[in-house]
Coordinates of C-alpha atoms in Angstrom, one line a residue:
M1255 CA 89.5 31.0 67.4
A1256 CA 92.2 28.6 66.1
R1257 CA 92.0 25.0 65.0
K1258 CA 95.4 23.4 66.3
K1259 CA 96.8 20.2 64.5
E1260 CA 96.2 18.3 67.6
M1261 CA 92.8 18.9 68.7
E1262 CA 89.6 20.8 67.6
N1263 CA 89.3 24.2 69.5
S1264 CA 86.2 25.8 70.0
Q1265 CA 85.1 29.4 70.8
D1266 CA 81.9 30.5 72.6
K1267 CA 80.6 33.9 72.8
M1268 CA 77.9 35.4 75.0
Q1269 CA 76.8 39.0 74.8
T1270 CA 76.8 40.4 78.2
P1271 CA 75.2 43.7 78.6
Q1272 CA 74.8 43.8 82.1
K1273 CA 78.0 45.3 84.1
H1274 CA 76.9 43.6 87.4
L1275 CA 76.9 40.1 85.6
V1276 CA 80.2 40.6 84.1
G1277 CA 81.6 41.5 87.5
R1278 CA 80.1 38.6 89.1
L1279 CA 81.4 36.6 86.3
I1280 CA 85.3 37.8 86.8
G1281 CA 85.0 38.0 90.7
K1282 CA 87.1 40.1 93.1
Q1283 CA 90.6 40.3 91.9
G1284 CA 89.6 37.9 88.9
K1285 CA 89.4 34.9 91.4
H1286 CA 86.3 33.7 90.0
I1287 CA 87.0 33.7 86.6
G1288 CA 90.5 32.2 87.1
F1289 CA 88.5 29.3 89.2
L1290 CA 86.5 28.5 86.0
K1291 CA 89.4 28.6 83.8
Q1292 CA 91.4 26.0 86.3
L1293 CA 88.4 23.6 86.6
S1294 CA 87.2 23.7 82.9
G1295 CA 90.7 24.1 81.5
A1296 CA 89.1 26.6 78.9
K1297 CA 90.8 30.1 78.4
M1298 CA 88.2 32.6 79.2
Y1299 CA 88.1 36.6 78.8
V1300 CA 85.9 39.5 78.5
S1301 CA 86.1 42.2 76.1
T1302 CA 83.9 45.2 74.9
L1303 CA 83.1 45.5 71.3
P1304 CA 85.1 48.2 69.4
Y1305 CA 82.4 50.4 68.5
T1306 CA 80.0 50.3 71.4
H1307 CA 80.7 50.0 75.2
E1308 CA 76.7 48.9 75.6
L1309 CA 77.9 45.3 75.1
Q1310 CA 80.6 43.1 76.5
I1311 CA 81.4 39.7 75.0
C1312 CA 82.8 36.5 77.1
H1313 CA 85.2 34.5 75.0
I1314 CA 85.5 30.8 76.2
E1315 CA 88.1 29.1 74.1
G1316 CA 89.4 25.6 74.1
T1317 CA 88.4 22.3 73.0
K1318 CA 84.4 21.2 72.7
V1319 CA 84.6 19.5 76.2
Q1320 CA 86.7 22.3 78.1
V1321 CA 84.0 24.9 76.7
E1322 CA 80.9 22.9 77.6
N1323 CA 82.7 22.4 81.2
A1324 CA 83.2 26.2 81.5
L1325 CA 79.5 26.9 80.5
T1326 CA 78.0 24.3 83.0
L1327 CA 80.1 26.0 85.5
I1328 CA 78.6 29.5 84.4
R1329 CA 75.0 28.3 84.6
K1330 CA 75.6 26.8 88.1
K1331 CA 76.3 30.5 89.3
F1332 CA 73.7 32.2 86.9
K1333 CA 70.6 30.2 87.3
D1334 CA 68.7 32.6 85.4
L1335 CA 71.2 33.7 82.7
D1336 CA 70.0 33.0 79.2
L1337 CA 72.9 31.3 77.5
S1338 CA 70.9 31.1 73.9
N1339 CA 72.6 34.3 73.0
R1340 CA 76.1 32.9 72.1
R1341 CA 78.2 32.1 68.6
C1342 CA 80.5 29.2 68.4
H1343 CA 83.2 29.0 66.0
V1344 CA 85.1 25.6 65.5
Q1345 CA 86.2 26.5 62.0
P1346 CA 89.8 27.9 61.3
L1347 CA 90.4 31.5 60.7
P1348 CA 89.7 31.8 56.9
S1349 CA 85.9 31.0 57.5
L1350 CA 85.3 33.8 59.8
P1351 CA 83.0 36.7 58.1
I1352 CA 84.9 39.4 57.0
T1353 CA 83.4 42.7 57.2
S1354 CA 83.1 45.0 54.1
W1355 CA 85.6 47.7 53.4
L1356 CA 84.2 51.1 54.0
L1357 CA 83.2 52.2 50.4
L1358 CA 83.7 55.7 49.0
P1359 CA 80.4 57.5 47.8
Q1360 CA 80.1 57.3 43.9
D1361 CA 78.1 60.4 43.7
R1362 CA 79.4 63.1 45.8
P1363 CA 82.5 64.9 47.0
V1364 CA 83.7 63.5 50.5
E1365 CA 86.3 64.9 52.7
V1366 CA 89.2 62.6 53.5
I1367 CA 92.7 62.2 55.2
V1368 CA 95.6 60.5 53.8
P1369 CA 97.4 57.9 55.9
R1370 CA 99.9 56.9 53.5
V1371 CA 101.1 57.8 49.7
E1372 CA 102.5 54.6 47.7
A1373 CA 103.2 56.7 44.4
P1374 CA 102.3 60.1 42.8
N1375 CA 99.1 58.8 41.7
Y1376 CA 98.3 56.0 43.9
L1377 CA 97.4 56.5 47.7
F1378 CA 95.3 55.5 50.6
V1379 CA 92.4 57.6 52.3
Q1380 CA 90.3 57.5 55.0
Q1381 CA 86.7 58.9 55.9
H1382 CA 87.5 60.8 58.9
T1383 CA 84.4 62.4 59.4
H1384 CA 82.2 59.0 58.9
P1385 CA 80.7 57.8 62.4
T1386 CA 82.8 54.5 62.0
Y1387 CA 86.1 56.4 61.9
Y1388 CA 86.0 57.4 65.8
A1389 CA 86.1 53.8 67.0
L1390 CA 89.4 53.0 65.2
R1391 CA 91.3 54.7 68.0
S1392 CA 89.6 52.6 70.8
L1393 CA 90.1 49.5 68.4
N1394 CA 94.0 49.9 68.1
E1395 CA 94.1 50.4 71.7
Q1396 CA 92.1 46.9 72.7
M1397 CA 94.7 45.2 70.2
L1398 CA 97.5 46.7 71.4
F1399 CA 96.2 45.4 75.0
C1400 CA 95.5 42.1 73.7
Y1401 CA 98.6 41.2 71.2
S1402 CA 101.2 43.0 73.4
Y1403 CA 101.0 39.5 75.8
P1404 CA 102.4 36.1 74.9
G1405 CA 100.3 33.2 74.0
C1406 CA 98.1 34.4 71.1
P1407 CA 97.6 32.1 68.4
S1408 CA 100.0 32.5 65.3
L1409 CA 98.3 32.2 61.9
P1410 CA 97.5 28.4 61.0
T1411 CA 99.4 27.2 57.9
P1412 CA 99.4 27.2 54.9
V1413 CA 98.2 30.9 54.8
E1414 CA 95.6 31.4 52.2
A1415 CA 95.3 34.8 50.4
G1416 CA 92.5 37.2 51.8
V1417 CA 92.8 36.1 55.4
V1418 CA 92.7 39.1 58.1
C1419 CA 94.9 39.0 60.9
A1420 CA 96.5 41.1 63.6
A1421 CA 100.1 42.3 62.3
P1422 CA 102.8 44.7 64.2
S1423 CA 103.0 48.2 62.9
A1424 CA 106.3 50.1 62.4
D1425 CA 105.5 51.9 65.5
G1426 CA 104.9 49.1 67.7
A1427 CA 101.1 49.2 67.6
W1428 CA 99.0 46.1 66.2
W1429 CA 96.8 46.7 63.4
R1430 CA 94.5 44.9 61.1
A1431 CA 95.9 43.7 57.8
Q1432 CA 95.2 41.3 54.9
V1433 CA 97.4 38.8 53.5
I1434 CA 98.1 39.2 49.9
Q1435 CA 100.8 36.5 49.4
H1436 CA 102.3 33.7 51.4
Y1437 CA 106.0 33.2 50.2
K1438 CA 106.7 29.6 51.4
D1439 CA 110.3 29.5 50.5
S1440 CA 111.1 32.2 52.9
D1441 CA 107.9 31.8 55.3
T1442 CA 107.3 35.5 54.8
V1443 CA 103.8 37.2 54.0
Q1444 CA 103.0 40.2 51.9
I1445 CA 100.0 41.9 53.8
R1446 CA 97.9 45.2 53.5
Y1447 CA 97.1 47.2 56.5
V1448 CA 93.2 47.2 56.0
D1449 CA 92.9 50.7 57.9
Y1450 CA 96.1 52.6 57.4
G1451 CA 97.1 51.5 54.0
G1452 CA 100.4 50.2 52.7
Y1453 CA 102.1 46.8 51.5
V1454 CA 104.9 45.1 53.6
T1455 CA 106.5 42.0 53.7
V1456 CA 107.1 40.3 57.3
N1457 CA 107.9 36.9 58.6
L1458 CA 104.8 34.9 59.1
S1459 CA 105.6 34.3 62.9
A1460 CA 104.8 38.1 63.6
L1461 CA 101.3 37.8 62.6
R1462 CA 98.6 36.7 65.0
Q1463 CA 95.3 35.3 64.5
I1464 CA 92.4 38.0 64.8
R1465 CA 89.5 38.0 67.3
S1466 CA 86.4 38.0 65.4
D1467 CA 85.0 40.9 67.5
F1468 CA 88.2 42.9 66.0
V1469 CA 86.7 42.8 62.5
A1470 CA 83.4 44.1 63.3
L1471 CA 84.5 47.5 62.6
P1472 CA 84.1 48.3 58.5
F1473 CA 87.8 48.3 57.3
Q1474 CA 89.0 52.5 57.2
G1475 CA 91.4 52.5 54.6
S1476 CA 90.8 52.8 50.8
E1477 CA 93.0 52.7 47.8
V1478 CA 92.4 55.1 45.3
M1479 CA 94.4 56.7 42.1
L1480 CA 94.5 60.3 41.1
E1481 CA 92.6 60.6 37.8
N1482 CA 94.5 61.6 34.7
I1483 CA 97.9 61.7 36.5
A1484 CA 100.9 60.0 34.5
P1485 CA 104.8 60.3 34.6
L1486 CA 106.6 63.1 32.7
P1487 CA 106.7 62.6 28.7
G1488 CA 109.6 60.0 28.0
K1489 CA 109.6 58.6 31.4
E1490 CA 108.2 55.4 32.4
E1491 CA 108.0 55.7 36.1
F1492 CA 107.4 58.3 38.6
S1493 CA 110.4 60.5 40.5
L1494 CA 110.6 60.3 44.2
E1495 CA 110.4 64.0 44.1
A1496 CA 106.7 63.7 42.9
K1497 CA 105.8 61.0 45.6
E1498 CA 107.4 63.5 47.9
A1499 CA 105.5 66.2 46.6
L1500 CA 102.3 64.2 47.0
E1501 CA 103.3 63.7 50.5
E1502 CA 103.6 67.4 51.3
L1503 CA 100.5 68.1 49.7
T1504 CA 98.2 65.9 51.6
Q1505 CA 99.9 65.3 54.7
G1506 CA 97.8 66.1 58.3
V1507 CA 95.3 68.4 56.3
P1508 CA 91.8 67.2 55.4
L1509 CA 91.3 67.2 51.4
I1510 CA 88.4 66.9 49.2
I1511 CA 88.2 64.0 46.9
K1512 CA 85.5 62.9 44.4
V1513 CA 85.2 59.6 42.6
T1514 CA 85.4 59.7 38.8
G1515 CA 85.7 56.4 37.4
S1516 CA 87.7 53.3 38.3
Q1517 CA 91.0 51.7 36.9
S1518 CA 92.1 48.3 37.6
G1519 CA 89.3 48.0 40.3
L1520 CA 90.4 51.1 42.2
P1521 CA 88.5 54.2 42.5
L1522 CA 89.9 57.2 40.0
V1523 CA 89.5 60.0 41.8
H1524 CA 89.9 64.0 41.7
M1525 CA 91.3 65.6 44.7
W1526 CA 91.5 69.4 46.5
R1527 CA 93.0 71.0 49.4
Q1528 CA 91.9 74.3 50.8
A1529 CA 94.3 77.2 50.4
G1530 CA 92.5 80.2 52.3
E1531 CA 89.2 80.1 50.8
E1532 CA 90.1 78.8 47.7
M1533 CA 89.9 74.7 46.9
I1534 CA 92.9 73.7 44.7
S1535 CA 93.4 70.6 42.7
V1536 CA 96.1 68.4 44.0
N1537 CA 96.1 66.7 40.3
G1538 CA 96.7 70.0 38.8
L1539 CA 99.5 71.4 41.2
L1540 CA 101.3 67.9 40.6
V1541 CA 101.4 69.0 36.9
E1542 CA 101.9 72.8 37.4
R1543 CA 105.2 71.9 39.2
G1544 CA 106.3 69.9 36.6
L1545 CA 106.0 66.4 38.5
C1546 CA 103.6 64.8 36.5
S1547 CA 102.0 65.3 33.3
W1548 CA 98.4 65.0 32.2
L1549 CA 97.5 61.4 31.1
D1550 CA 95.6 62.7 27.9
S1551 CA 98.5 64.4 26.8
H1552 CA 100.7 61.3 26.3

């Protein structure tokens, strides 16, 4: 939902589990919902929550007067419909409640996959066996469908750090992202993809406001650091070969990690990959290959 500079916008949401009601609301070939939009002046669309197909949400966007006009028209057609199950937002995007990140367990090993490697000791993981992970593909499909059409509102300015938005990915998809910093001189924004990891800088104009139902799913990407891994002795930075080795060791295979502590607010983890019936330490392989050293050996 957005608040534009010229007028206050409002958005109502009605949870509508009955499919026949949704059909009546939309009408044959979308004629009835088109009639409601034309008569009220409000924008209206129906969506399914990304992690359940039992509930559908009718979104009504516009000024307060436009939204109330649309609700009045809906009441006339659905005299027995209870409209008390609705939520109204009249605040800019930054005030929307943001779901928590999917946290890593602290007391046991967990299976993960790696969508992105940032450095030989720093990467993003996803808990691909967690029940919420399976809804991510459906969410991505819905976001692609939504943001492929023109007219989706841009982010209000000035953009605050921490705001969650919809951002295009390198392969043409639309992913959930979080604003890290707004560079006002160039009107660019550094963002972090909250499900797949990675920090990129994009033009502010490329970002879109995110629908509140698109943030119902916990953010799936967790930043972690490999414990006890450091550059080679005498080197201040890791080599490109070390990063490429970690990408090769983690690409396309399930891995096991265990949180062992934290550093700079990020979980420290030990990581293993399976080789036959044996579990091999990824941390150890980087050292054995002469690409990294143990931190305690410095």
